[in-house]
Amino acid sequence: MADRIITMRSELKSGLQNAGSQLTWDHVTNQIGMFAFTGLNKEQCERITKDFHVYLTMDGRISVAGLNTNNVNYVANAIHEVTR
């Protein structure tokens, strides 16, 4: 399970970079555990939930365990859209 979470962190960061994000996402891969702080603020969290149906806490924490190869790029693109 730990290897899969590490892989999903890496895939999320890659997806954000591939989406064209100019922000630094090293904090996503530098963290450990099943959750990650994205750095999204409350307004961005509300928008990603409303517009993209990506659910997270209002302080920007997501469940990395909830990411998989089928949804990680969708989540990355959604994060990119709300952080533009």
PDB file of N, CA, C and O in Angstrom:
ATOM      1  N   MET A   1       0.822  -1.198   0.000  1.00  0.00           N
ATOM      2  CA  MET A   1       0.000   0.000   0.000  1.00  0.00           C
ATOM      3  C   MET A   1       0.864   1.260   0.000  1.00  0.00           C
ATOM      4  O   MET A   1       0.548   2.212  -0.685  1.00  0.00           O
ATOM      5  N   ALA A   2       1.953   1.239   0.762  1.00  0.00           N
ATOM      6  CA  ALA A   2       2.815   2.418   0.834  1.00  0.00           C
ATOM      7  C   ALA A   2       3.393   2.757  -0.539  1.00  0.00           C
ATOM      8  O   ALA A   2       3.460   3.932  -0.910  1.00  0.00           O
ATOM      9  N   ASP A   3       3.774   1.739  -1.292  1.00  0.00           N
ATOM     10  CA  ASP A   3       4.324   1.991  -2.626  1.00  0.00           C
ATOM     11  C   ASP A   3       3.283   2.608  -3.547  1.00  0.00           C
ATOM     12  O   ASP A   3       3.594   3.488  -4.343  1.00  0.00           O
ATOM     13  N   ARG A   4       2.045   2.156  -3.434  1.00  0.00           N
ATOM     14  CA  ARG A   4       0.983   2.718  -4.272  1.00  0.00           C
ATOM     15  C   ARG A   4       0.739   4.182  -3.935  1.00  0.00           C
ATOM     16  O   ARG A   4       0.566   5.024  -4.827  1.00  0.00           O
ATOM     17  N   ILE A   5       0.757   4.521  -2.661  1.00  0.00           N
ATOM     18  CA  ILE A   5       0.541   5.916  -2.261  1.00  0.00           C
ATOM     19  C   ILE A   5       1.692   6.794  -2.744  1.00  0.00           C
ATOM     20  O   ILE A   5       1.463   7.907  -3.243  1.00  0.00           O
ATOM     21  N   ILE A   6       2.904   6.308  -2.628  1.00  0.00           N
ATOM     22  CA  ILE A   6       4.065   7.051  -3.139  1.00  0.00           C
ATOM     23  C   ILE A   6       3.919   7.268  -4.640  1.00  0.00           C
ATOM     24  O   ILE A   6       4.160   8.367  -5.154  1.00  0.00           O
ATOM     25  N   THR A   7       3.486   6.229  -5.343  1.00  0.00           N
ATOM     26  CA  THR A   7       3.283   6.335  -6.787  1.00  0.00           C
ATOM     27  C   THR A   7       2.190   7.346  -7.109  1.00  0.00           C
ATOM     28  O   THR A   7       2.349   8.165  -8.031  1.00  0.00           O
ATOM     29  N   MET A   8       1.090   7.351  -6.369  1.00  0.00           N
ATOM     30  CA  MET A   8       0.000   8.295  -6.628  1.00  0.00           C
ATOM     31  C   MET A   8       0.440   9.735  -6.360  1.00  0.00           C
ATOM     32  O   MET A   8       0.052  10.648  -7.082  1.00  0.00           O
ATOM     33  N   ARG A   9       1.262   9.940  -5.339  1.00  0.00           N
ATOM     34  CA  ARG A   9       1.809  11.281  -5.083  1.00  0.00           C
ATOM     35  C   ARG A   9       2.622  11.753  -6.292  1.00  0.00           C
ATOM     36  O   ARG A   9       2.487  12.879  -6.757  1.00  0.00           O
ATOM     37  N   SER A  10       3.458  10.864  -6.786  1.00  0.00           N
ATOM     38  CA  SER A  10       4.297  11.188  -7.935  1.00  0.00           C
ATOM     39  C   SER A  10       3.450  11.441  -9.183  1.00  0.00           C
ATOM     40  O   SER A  10       3.711  12.381  -9.948  1.00  0.00           O
ATOM     41  N   GLU A  11       2.433  10.605  -9.385  1.00  0.00           N
ATOM     42  CA  GLU A  11       1.549  10.770 -10.543  1.00  0.00           C
ATOM     43  C   GLU A  11       0.745  12.072 -10.449  1.00  0.00           C
ATOM     44  O   GLU A  11       0.517  12.728 -11.463  1.00  0.00           O
ATOM     45  N   LEU A  12       0.326  12.445  -9.260  1.00  0.00           N
ATOM     46  CA  LEU A  12      -0.407  13.698  -9.079  1.00  0.00           C
ATOM     47  C   LEU A  12       0.491  14.876  -9.431  1.00  0.00           C
ATOM     48  O   LEU A  12       0.085  15.771 -10.177  1.00  0.00           O
ATOM     49  N   LYS A  13       1.706  14.853  -8.937  1.00  0.00           N
ATOM     50  CA  LYS A  13       2.652  15.932  -9.248  1.00  0.00           C
ATOM     51  C   LYS A  13       2.922  15.985 -10.751  1.00  0.00           C
ATOM     52  O   LYS A  13       2.902  17.063 -11.354  1.00  0.00           O
ATOM     53  N   SER A  14       3.145  14.843 -11.366  1.00  0.00           N
ATOM     54  CA  SER A  14       3.378  14.799 -12.813  1.00  0.00           C
ATOM     55  C   SER A  14       2.171  15.304 -13.582  1.00  0.00           C
ATOM     56  O   SER A  14       2.305  16.038 -14.571  1.00  0.00           O
ATOM     57  N   GLY A  15       0.983  14.909 -13.131  1.00  0.00           N
ATOM     58  CA  GLY A  15      -0.237  15.361 -13.785  1.00  0.00           C
ATOM     59  C   GLY A  15      -0.405  16.869 -13.723  1.00  0.00           C
ATOM     60  O   GLY A  15      -0.834  17.493 -14.691  1.00  0.00           O
ATOM     61  N   LEU A  16      -0.058  17.451 -12.595  1.00  0.00           N
ATOM     62  CA  LEU A  16      -0.123  18.906 -12.445  1.00  0.00           C
ATOM     63  C   LEU A  16       0.871  19.589 -13.381  1.00  0.00           C
ATOM     64  O   LEU A  16       0.546  20.578 -14.035  1.00  0.00           O
ATOM     65  N   GLN A  17       2.069  19.051 -13.457  1.00  0.00           N
ATOM     66  CA  GLN A  17       3.076  19.619 -14.354  1.00  0.00           C
ATOM     67  C   GLN A  17       2.649  19.463 -15.813  1.00  0.00           C
ATOM     68  O   GLN A  17       2.777  20.394 -16.605  1.00  0.00           O
ATOM     69  N   ASN A  18       2.109  18.295 -16.150  1.00  0.00           N
ATOM     70  CA  ASN A  18       1.654  18.059 -17.522  1.00  0.00           C
ATOM     71  C   ASN A  18       0.463  18.921 -17.890  1.00  0.00           C
ATOM     72  O   ASN A  18       0.272  19.238 -19.072  1.00  0.00           O
ATOM     73  N   ALA A  19      -0.334  19.306 -16.911  1.00  0.00           N
ATOM     74  CA  ALA A  19      -1.477  20.188 -17.157  1.00  0.00           C
ATOM     75  C   ALA A  19      -1.032  21.621 -17.413  1.00  0.00           C
ATOM     76  O   ALA A  19      -1.821  22.446 -17.837  1.00  0.00           O
ATOM     77  N   GLY A  20       0.228  21.896 -17.133  1.00  0.00           N
ATOM     78  CA  GLY A  20       0.762  23.226 -17.392  1.00  0.00           C
ATOM     79  C   GLY A  20       0.945  24.087 -16.161  1.00  0.00           C
ATOM     80  O   GLY A  20       1.233  25.277 -16.271  1.00  0.00           O
ATOM     81  N   SER A  21       0.781  23.495 -14.990  1.00  0.00           N
ATOM     82  CA  SER A  21       0.928  24.285 -13.765  1.00  0.00           C
ATOM     83  C   SER A  21       2.355  24.797 -13.628  1.00  0.00           C
ATOM     84  O   SER A  21       3.318  24.045 -13.810  1.00  0.00           O
ATOM     85  N   GLN A  22       2.473  26.053 -13.316  1.00  0.00           N
ATOM     86  CA  GLN A  22       3.772  26.680 -13.094  1.00  0.00           C
ATOM     87  C   GLN A  22       4.140  26.705 -11.615  1.00  0.00           C
ATOM     88  O   GLN A  22       5.208  27.192 -11.253  1.00  0.00           O
ATOM     89  N   LEU A  23       3.256  26.185 -10.776  1.00  0.00           N
ATOM     90  CA  LEU A  23       3.501  26.165  -9.339  1.00  0.00           C
ATOM     91  C   LEU A  23       4.426  25.008  -8.977  1.00  0.00           C
ATOM     92  O   LEU A  23       4.544  24.040  -9.716  1.00  0.00           O
ATOM     93  N   THR A  24       5.049  25.111  -7.829  1.00  0.00           N
ATOM     94  CA  THR A  24       5.903  24.042  -7.328  1.00  0.00           C
ATOM     95  C   THR A  24       5.041  23.074  -6.522  1.00  0.00           C
ATOM     96  O   THR A  24       4.361  23.476  -5.593  1.00  0.00           O
ATOM     97  N   TRP A  25       5.101  21.810  -6.875  1.00  0.00           N
ATOM     98  CA  TRP A  25       4.289  20.792  -6.205  1.00  0.00           C
ATOM     99  C   TRP A  25       5.148  19.800  -5.443  1.00  0.00           C
ATOM    100  O   TRP A  25       4.706  18.703  -5.115  1.00  0.00           O
ATOM    101  N   ASP A  26       6.381  20.195  -5.109  1.00  0.00           N
ATOM    102  CA  ASP A  26       7.280  19.308  -4.367  1.00  0.00           C
ATOM    103  C   ASP A  26       6.687  18.900  -3.023  1.00  0.00           C
ATOM    104  O   ASP A  26       6.950  17.797  -2.537  1.00  0.00           O
ATOM    105  N   HIS A  27       5.881  19.777  -2.424  1.00  0.00           N
ATOM    106  CA  HIS A  27       5.303  19.452  -1.120  1.00  0.00           C
ATOM    107  C   HIS A  27       4.398  18.227  -1.187  1.00  0.00           C
ATOM    108  O   HIS A  27       4.249  17.513  -0.207  1.00  0.00           O
ATOM    109  N   VAL A  28       3.837  17.941  -2.350  1.00  0.00           N
ATOM    110  CA  VAL A  28       2.984  16.756  -2.495  1.00  0.00           C
ATOM    111  C   VAL A  28       3.819  15.481  -2.385  1.00  0.00           C
ATOM    112  O   VAL A  28       3.422  14.531  -1.721  1.00  0.00           O
ATOM    113  N   THR A  29       4.969  15.477  -3.010  1.00  0.00           N
ATOM    114  CA  THR A  29       5.810  14.278  -2.982  1.00  0.00           C
ATOM    115  C   THR A  29       6.719  14.230  -1.758  1.00  0.00           C
ATOM    116  O   THR A  29       7.221  13.158  -1.416  1.00  0.00           O
ATOM    117  N   ASN A  30       6.913  15.347  -1.095  1.00  0.00           N
ATOM    118  CA  ASN A  30       7.765  15.361   0.110  1.00  0.00           C
ATOM    119  C   ASN A  30       7.025  14.879   1.355  1.00  0.00           C
ATOM    120  O   ASN A  30       7.663  14.500   2.334  1.00  0.00           O
ATOM    121  N   GLN A  31       5.704  14.906   1.317  1.00  0.00           N
ATOM    122  CA  GLN A  31       4.912  14.463   2.460  1.00  0.00           C
ATOM    123  C   GLN A  31       4.821  12.939   2.472  1.00  0.00           C
ATOM    124  O   GLN A  31       5.097  12.287   1.466  1.00  0.00           O
ATOM    125  N   ILE A  32       4.432  12.390   3.608  1.00  0.00           N
ATOM    126  CA  ILE A  32       4.218  10.954   3.716  1.00  0.00           C
ATOM    127  C   ILE A  32       2.832  10.697   4.275  1.00  0.00           C
ATOM    128  O   ILE A  32       2.203  11.593   4.841  1.00  0.00           O
ATOM    129  N   GLY A  33       2.351   9.494   4.108  1.00  0.00           N
ATOM    130  CA  GLY A  33       1.073   9.119   4.672  1.00  0.00           C
ATOM    131  C   GLY A  33      -0.046   9.089   3.653  1.00  0.00           C
ATOM    132  O   GLY A  33       0.155   9.318   2.465  1.00  0.00           O
ATOM    133  N   MET A  34      -1.245   8.814   4.151  1.00  0.00           N
ATOM    134  CA  MET A  34      -2.406   8.627   3.283  1.00  0.00           C
ATOM    135  C   MET A  34      -3.097   9.924   2.890  1.00  0.00           C
ATOM    136  O   MET A  34      -3.978   9.920   2.033  1.00  0.00           O
ATOM    137  N   PHE A  35      -2.697  11.036   3.498  1.00  0.00           N
ATOM    138  CA  PHE A  35      -3.298  12.327   3.190  1.00  0.00           C
ATOM    139  C   PHE A  35      -2.206  13.304   2.774  1.00  0.00           C
ATOM    140  O   PHE A  35      -1.054  13.137   3.137  1.00  0.00           O
ATOM    141  N   ALA A  36      -2.612  14.320   2.019  1.00  0.00           N
ATOM    142  CA  ALA A  36      -1.653  15.333   1.585  1.00  0.00           C
ATOM    143  C   ALA A  36      -2.308  16.702   1.649  1.00  0.00           C
ATOM    144  O   ALA A  36      -3.470  16.872   1.270  1.00  0.00           O
ATOM    145  N   PHE A  37      -1.549  17.663   2.119  1.00  0.00           N
ATOM    146  CA  PHE A  37      -1.986  19.049   2.058  1.00  0.00           C
ATOM    147  C   PHE A  37      -1.601  19.588   0.694  1.00  0.00           C
ATOM    148  O   PHE A  37      -0.437  19.559   0.309  1.00  0.00           O
ATOM    149  N   THR A  38      -2.592  20.064  -0.042  1.00  0.00           N
ATOM    150  CA  THR A  38      -2.373  20.531  -1.409  1.00  0.00           C
ATOM    151  C   THR A  38      -1.908  21.978  -1.469  1.00  0.00           C
ATOM    152  O   THR A  38      -1.326  22.391  -2.465  1.00  0.00           O
ATOM    153  N   GLY A  39      -2.233  22.727  -0.434  1.00  0.00           N
ATOM    154  CA  GLY A  39      -1.950  24.158  -0.472  1.00  0.00           C
ATOM    155  C   GLY A  39      -3.124  24.968  -0.994  1.00  0.00           C
ATOM    156  O   GLY A  39      -3.035  26.194  -1.094  1.00  0.00           O
ATOM    157  N   LEU A  40      -4.228  24.314  -1.326  1.00  0.00           N
ATOM    158  CA  LEU A  40      -5.402  25.034  -1.786  1.00  0.00           C
ATOM    159  C   LEU A  40      -6.036  25.789  -0.618  1.00  0.00           C
ATOM    160  O   LEU A  40      -6.054  25.290   0.504  1.00  0.00           O
ATOM    161  N   ASN A  41      -6.521  26.992  -0.918  1.00  0.00           N
ATOM    162  CA  ASN A  41      -7.207  27.756   0.120  1.00  0.00           C
ATOM    163  C   ASN A  41      -8.696  27.404   0.118  1.00  0.00           C
ATOM    164  O   ASN A  41      -9.164  26.611  -0.712  1.00  0.00           O
ATOM    165  N   LYS A  42      -9.444  27.974   1.044  1.00  0.00           N
ATOM    166  CA  LYS A  42     -10.855  27.633   1.200  1.00  0.00           C
ATOM    167  C   LYS A  42     -11.650  27.891  -0.076  1.00  0.00           C
ATOM    168  O   LYS A  42     -12.469  27.059  -0.480  1.00  0.00           O
ATOM    169  N   GLU A  43     -11.416  29.016  -0.729  1.00  0.00           N
ATOM    170  CA  GLU A  43     -12.148  29.350  -1.950  1.00  0.00           C
ATOM    171  C   GLU A  43     -11.845  28.345  -3.063  1.00  0.00           C
ATOM    172  O   GLU A  43     -12.740  27.928  -3.802  1.00  0.00           O
ATOM    173  N   GLN A  44     -10.584  27.949  -3.178  1.00  0.00           N
ATOM    174  CA  GLN A  44     -10.210  26.961  -4.186  1.00  0.00           C
ATOM    175  C   GLN A  44     -10.824  25.602  -3.864  1.00  0.00           C
ATOM    176  O   GLN A  44     -11.272  24.894  -4.774  1.00  0.00           O
ATOM    177  N   CYS A  45     -10.871  25.250  -2.589  1.00  0.00           N
ATOM    178  CA  CYS A  45     -11.499  23.988  -2.170  1.00  0.00           C
ATOM    179  C   CYS A  45     -12.980  23.987  -2.502  1.00  0.00           C
ATOM    180  O   CYS A  45     -13.519  22.975  -2.985  1.00  0.00           O
ATOM    181  N   GLU A  46     -13.639  25.098  -2.251  1.00  0.00           N
ATOM    182  CA  GLU A  46     -15.067  25.191  -2.562  1.00  0.00           C
ATOM    183  C   GLU A  46     -15.299  25.074  -4.065  1.00  0.00           C
ATOM    184  O   GLU A  46     -16.224  24.398  -4.515  1.00  0.00           O
ATOM    185  N   ARG A  47     -14.435  25.695  -4.855  1.00  0.00           N
ATOM    186  CA  ARG A  47     -14.594  25.651  -6.317  1.00  0.00           C
ATOM    187  C   ARG A  47     -14.336  24.256  -6.864  1.00  0.00           C
ATOM    188  O   ARG A  47     -15.072  23.773  -7.729  1.00  0.00           O
ATOM    189  N   ILE A  48     -13.287  23.583  -6.379  1.00  0.00           N
ATOM    190  CA  ILE A  48     -12.970  22.254  -6.907  1.00  0.00           C
ATOM    191  C   ILE A  48     -14.077  21.262  -6.557  1.00  0.00           C
ATOM    192  O   ILE A  48     -14.378  20.355  -7.330  1.00  0.00           O
ATOM    193  N   THR A  49     -14.716  21.473  -5.411  1.00  0.00           N
ATOM    194  CA  THR A  49     -15.828  20.609  -5.024  1.00  0.00           C
ATOM    195  C   THR A  49     -17.051  20.901  -5.884  1.00  0.00           C
ATOM    196  O   THR A  49     -17.682  19.981  -6.422  1.00  0.00           O
ATOM    197  N   LYS A  50     -17.365  22.172  -6.054  1.00  0.00           N
ATOM    198  CA  LYS A  50     -18.559  22.565  -6.811  1.00  0.00           C
ATOM    199  C   LYS A  50     -18.426  22.272  -8.297  1.00  0.00           C
ATOM    200  O   LYS A  50     -19.328  21.708  -8.913  1.00  0.00           O
ATOM    201  N   ASP A  51     -17.309  22.650  -8.885  1.00  0.00           N
ATOM    202  CA  ASP A  51     -17.143  22.561 -10.339  1.00  0.00           C
ATOM    203  C   ASP A  51     -16.638  21.203 -10.824  1.00  0.00           C
ATOM    204  O   ASP A  51     -16.924  20.809 -11.955  1.00  0.00           O
ATOM    205  N   PHE A  52     -15.857  20.510  -9.998  1.00  0.00           N
ATOM    206  CA  PHE A  52     -15.210  19.275 -10.458  1.00  0.00           C
ATOM    207  C   PHE A  52     -15.580  18.048  -9.625  1.00  0.00           C
ATOM    208  O   PHE A  52     -15.121  16.946  -9.933  1.00  0.00           O
ATOM    209  N   HIS A  53     -16.346  18.242  -8.566  1.00  0.00           N
ATOM    210  CA  HIS A  53     -16.762  17.147  -7.687  1.00  0.00           C
ATOM    211  C   HIS A  53     -15.573  16.387  -7.109  1.00  0.00           C
ATOM    212  O   HIS A  53     -15.605  15.168  -6.958  1.00  0.00           O
ATOM    213  N   VAL A  54     -14.525  17.136  -6.796  1.00  0.00           N
ATOM    214  CA  VAL A  54     -13.370  16.591  -6.076  1.00  0.00           C
ATOM    215  C   VAL A  54     -13.557  17.026  -4.631  1.00  0.00           C
ATOM    216  O   VAL A  54     -13.659  18.217  -4.349  1.00  0.00           O
ATOM    217  N   TYR A  55     -13.621  16.060  -3.731  1.00  0.00           N
ATOM    218  CA  TYR A  55     -13.955  16.344  -2.337  1.00  0.00           C
ATOM    219  C   TYR A  55     -12.713  16.277  -1.466  1.00  0.00           C
ATOM    220  O   TYR A  55     -11.922  15.342  -1.570  1.00  0.00           O
ATOM    221  N   LEU A  56     -12.560  17.291  -0.633  1.00  0.00           N
ATOM    222  CA  LEU A  56     -11.417  17.424   0.256  1.00  0.00           C
ATOM    223  C   LEU A  56     -11.815  18.307   1.412  1.00  0.00           C
ATOM    224  O   LEU A  56     -12.878  18.937   1.377  1.00  0.00           O
ATOM    225  N   THR A  57     -10.984  18.352   2.439  1.00  0.00           N
ATOM    226  CA  THR A  57     -11.288  19.227   3.565  1.00  0.00           C
ATOM    227  C   THR A  57     -11.044  20.667   3.133  1.00  0.00           C
ATOM    228  O   THR A  57     -10.300  20.937   2.190  1.00  0.00           O
ATOM    229  N   MET A  58     -11.674  21.596   3.811  1.00  0.00           N
ATOM    230  CA  MET A  58     -11.576  23.005   3.432  1.00  0.00           C
ATOM    231  C   MET A  58     -10.208  23.619   3.712  1.00  0.00           C
ATOM    232  O   MET A  58      -9.953  24.745   3.312  1.00  0.00           O
ATOM    233  N   ASP A  59      -9.326  22.866   4.361  1.00  0.00           N
ATOM    234  CA  ASP A  59      -7.954  23.354   4.520  1.00  0.00           C
ATOM    235  C   ASP A  59      -7.039  22.784   3.433  1.00  0.00           C
ATOM    236  O   ASP A  59      -5.835  22.974   3.466  1.00  0.00           O
ATOM    237  N   GLY A  60      -7.618  22.085   2.448  1.00  0.00           N
ATOM    238  CA  GLY A  60      -6.857  21.617   1.303  1.00  0.00           C
ATOM    239  C   GLY A  60      -6.281  20.220   1.431  1.00  0.00           C
ATOM    240  O   GLY A  60      -5.468  19.806   0.618  1.00  0.00           O
ATOM    241  N   ARG A  61      -6.728  19.459   2.410  1.00  0.00           N
ATOM    242  CA  ARG A  61      -6.183  18.111   2.601  1.00  0.00           C
ATOM    243  C   ARG A  61      -6.974  17.113   1.766  1.00  0.00           C
ATOM    244  O   ARG A  61      -8.197  17.072   1.823  1.00  0.00           O
ATOM    245  N   ILE A  62      -6.251  16.304   0.987  1.00  0.00           N
ATOM    246  CA  ILE A  62      -6.887  15.271   0.173  1.00  0.00           C
ATOM    247  C   ILE A  62      -6.437  13.894   0.638  1.00  0.00           C
ATOM    248  O   ILE A  62      -5.386  13.746   1.253  1.00  0.00           O
ATOM    249  N   SER A  63      -7.228  12.906   0.291  1.00  0.00           N
ATOM    250  CA  SER A  63      -6.871  11.516   0.565  1.00  0.00           C
ATOM    251  C   SER A  63      -6.092  10.980  -0.623  1.00  0.00           C
ATOM    252  O   SER A  63      -6.655  10.770  -1.704  1.00  0.00           O
ATOM    253  N   VAL A  64      -4.809  10.754  -0.440  1.00  0.00           N
ATOM    254  CA  VAL A  64      -3.986  10.191  -1.504  1.00  0.00           C
ATOM    255  C   VAL A  64      -4.410   8.746  -1.757  1.00  0.00           C
ATOM    256  O   VAL A  64      -4.348   8.255  -2.880  1.00  0.00           O
ATOM    257  N   ALA A  65      -4.879   8.077  -0.718  1.00  0.00           N
ATOM    258  CA  ALA A  65      -5.347   6.698  -0.866  1.00  0.00           C
ATOM    259  C   ALA A  65      -6.556   6.613  -1.795  1.00  0.00           C
ATOM    260  O   ALA A  65      -6.819   5.562  -2.376  1.00  0.00           O
ATOM    261  N   GLY A  66      -7.289   7.715  -1.957  1.00  0.00           N
ATOM    262  CA  GLY A  66      -8.438   7.750  -2.850  1.00  0.00           C
ATOM    263  C   GLY A  66      -8.076   7.961  -4.304  1.00  0.00           C
ATOM    264  O   GLY A  66      -8.930   7.873  -5.187  1.00  0.00           O
ATOM    265  N   LEU A  67      -6.807   8.249  -4.568  1.00  0.00           N
ATOM    266  CA  LEU A  67      -6.359   8.419  -5.952  1.00  0.00           C
ATOM    267  C   LEU A  67      -6.010   7.070  -6.553  1.00  0.00           C
ATOM    268  O   LEU A  67      -5.533   6.173  -5.864  1.00  0.00           O
ATOM    269  N   ASN A  68      -6.253   6.942  -7.849  1.00  0.00           N
ATOM    270  CA  ASN A  68      -5.861   5.730  -8.567  1.00  0.00           C
ATOM    271  C   ASN A  68      -5.538   6.108 -10.007  1.00  0.00           C
ATOM    272  O   ASN A  68      -5.689   7.266 -10.401  1.00  0.00           O
ATOM    273  N   THR A  69      -5.113   5.141 -10.776  1.00  0.00           N
ATOM    274  CA  THR A  69      -4.694   5.427 -12.154  1.00  0.00           C
ATOM    275  C   THR A  69      -5.850   5.936 -13.012  1.00  0.00           C
ATOM    276  O   THR A  69      -5.609   6.587 -14.027  1.00  0.00           O
ATOM    277  N   ASN A  70      -7.082   5.686 -12.598  1.00  0.00           N
ATOM    278  CA  ASN A  70      -8.237   6.144 -13.373  1.00  0.00           C
ATOM    279  C   ASN A  70      -8.649   7.573 -13.067  1.00  0.00           C
ATOM    280  O   ASN A  70      -9.319   8.203 -13.880  1.00  0.00           O
ATOM    281  N   ASN A  71      -8.272   8.108 -11.890  1.00  0.00           N
ATOM    282  CA  ASN A  71      -8.759   9.447 -11.533  1.00  0.00           C
ATOM    283  C   ASN A  71      -7.662  10.460 -11.234  1.00  0.00           C
ATOM    284  O   ASN A  71      -7.944  11.639 -11.080  1.00  0.00           O
ATOM    285  N   VAL A  72      -6.418  10.046 -11.147  1.00  0.00           N
ATOM    286  CA  VAL A  72      -5.360  10.962 -10.720  1.00  0.00           C
ATOM    287  C   VAL A  72      -5.174  12.128 -11.699  1.00  0.00           C
ATOM    288  O   VAL A  72      -4.967  13.259 -11.274  1.00  0.00           O
ATOM    289  N   ASN A  73      -5.286  11.880 -12.988  1.00  0.00           N
ATOM    290  CA  ASN A  73      -5.133  12.984 -13.943  1.00  0.00           C
ATOM    291  C   ASN A  73      -6.324  13.929 -13.907  1.00  0.00           C
ATOM    292  O   ASN A  73      -6.163  15.140 -14.081  1.00  0.00           O
ATOM    293  N   TYR A  74      -7.518  13.410 -13.661  1.00  0.00           N
ATOM    294  CA  TYR A  74      -8.693  14.260 -13.504  1.00  0.00           C
ATOM    295  C   TYR A  74      -8.515  15.184 -12.312  1.00  0.00           C
ATOM    296  O   TYR A  74      -8.765  16.394 -12.395  1.00  0.00           O
ATOM    297  N   VAL A  75      -8.048  14.629 -11.194  1.00  0.00           N
ATOM    298  CA  VAL A  75      -7.818  15.433  -9.986  1.00  0.00           C
ATOM    299  C   VAL A  75      -6.726  16.460 -10.240  1.00  0.00           C
ATOM    300  O   VAL A  75      -6.852  17.626  -9.861  1.00  0.00           O
ATOM    301  N   ALA A  76      -5.651  16.057 -10.914  1.00  0.00           N
ATOM    302  CA  ALA A  76      -4.560  16.987 -11.222  1.00  0.00           C
ATOM    303  C   ALA A  76      -5.066  18.140 -12.086  1.00  0.00           C
ATOM    304  O   ALA A  76      -4.745  19.309 -11.822  1.00  0.00           O
ATOM    305  N   ASN A  77      -5.849  17.837 -13.104  1.00  0.00           N
ATOM    306  CA  ASN A  77      -6.391  18.896 -13.965  1.00  0.00           C
ATOM    307  C   ASN A  77      -7.336  19.809 -13.193  1.00  0.00           C
ATOM    308  O   ASN A  77      -7.329  21.027 -13.406  1.00  0.00           O
ATOM    309  N   ALA A  78      -8.121  19.241 -12.304  1.00  0.00           N
ATOM    310  CA  ALA A  78      -9.035  20.049 -11.495  1.00  0.00           C
ATOM    311  C   ALA A  78      -8.251  20.984 -10.573  1.00  0.00           C
ATOM    312  O   ALA A  78      -8.578  22.177 -10.460  1.00  0.00           O
ATOM    313  N   ILE A  79      -7.213  20.458  -9.939  1.00  0.00           N
ATOM    314  CA  ILE A  79      -6.382  21.301  -9.069  1.00  0.00           C
ATOM    315  C   ILE A  79      -5.736  22.414  -9.890  1.00  0.00           C
ATOM    316  O   ILE A  79      -5.706  23.575  -9.479  1.00  0.00           O
ATOM    317  N   HIS A  80      -5.245  22.062 -11.062  1.00  0.00           N
ATOM    318  CA  HIS A  80      -4.637  23.073 -11.928  1.00  0.00           C
ATOM    319  C   HIS A  80      -5.635  24.174 -12.278  1.00  0.00           C
ATOM    320  O   HIS A  80      -5.302  25.361 -12.230  1.00  0.00           O
ATOM    321  N   GLU A  81      -6.848  23.793 -12.618  1.00  0.00           N
ATOM    322  CA  GLU A  81      -7.854  24.787 -13.001  1.00  0.00           C
ATOM    323  C   GLU A  81      -8.168  25.755 -11.861  1.00  0.00           C
ATOM    324  O   GLU A  81      -8.344  26.944 -12.108  1.00  0.00           O
ATOM    325  N   VAL A  82      -8.240  25.264 -10.646  1.00  0.00           N
ATOM    326  CA  VAL A  82      -8.601  26.161  -9.533  1.00  0.00           C
ATOM    327  C   VAL A  82      -7.400  26.946  -9.008  1.00  0.00           C
ATOM    328  O   VAL A  82      -7.598  27.876  -8.224  1.00  0.00           O
ATOM    329  N   THR A  83      -6.195  26.599  -9.418  1.00  0.00           N
ATOM    330  CA  THR A  83      -5.010  27.328  -8.950  1.00  0.00           C
ATOM    331  C   THR A  83      -4.447  28.255 -10.027  1.00  0.00           C
ATOM    332  O   THR A  83      -3.410  28.873  -9.821  1.00  0.00           O
ATOM    333  N   ARG A  84      -5.111  28.380 -11.134  1.00  0.00           N
ATOM    334  CA  ARG A  84      -4.647  29.261 -12.221  1.00  0.00           C
ATOM    335  C   ARG A  84      -4.690  30.708 -11.796  1.00  0.00           C
ATOM    336  O   ARG A  84      -5.492  31.170 -11.094  1.00  0.00           O
TER     337      ARG A  84
END
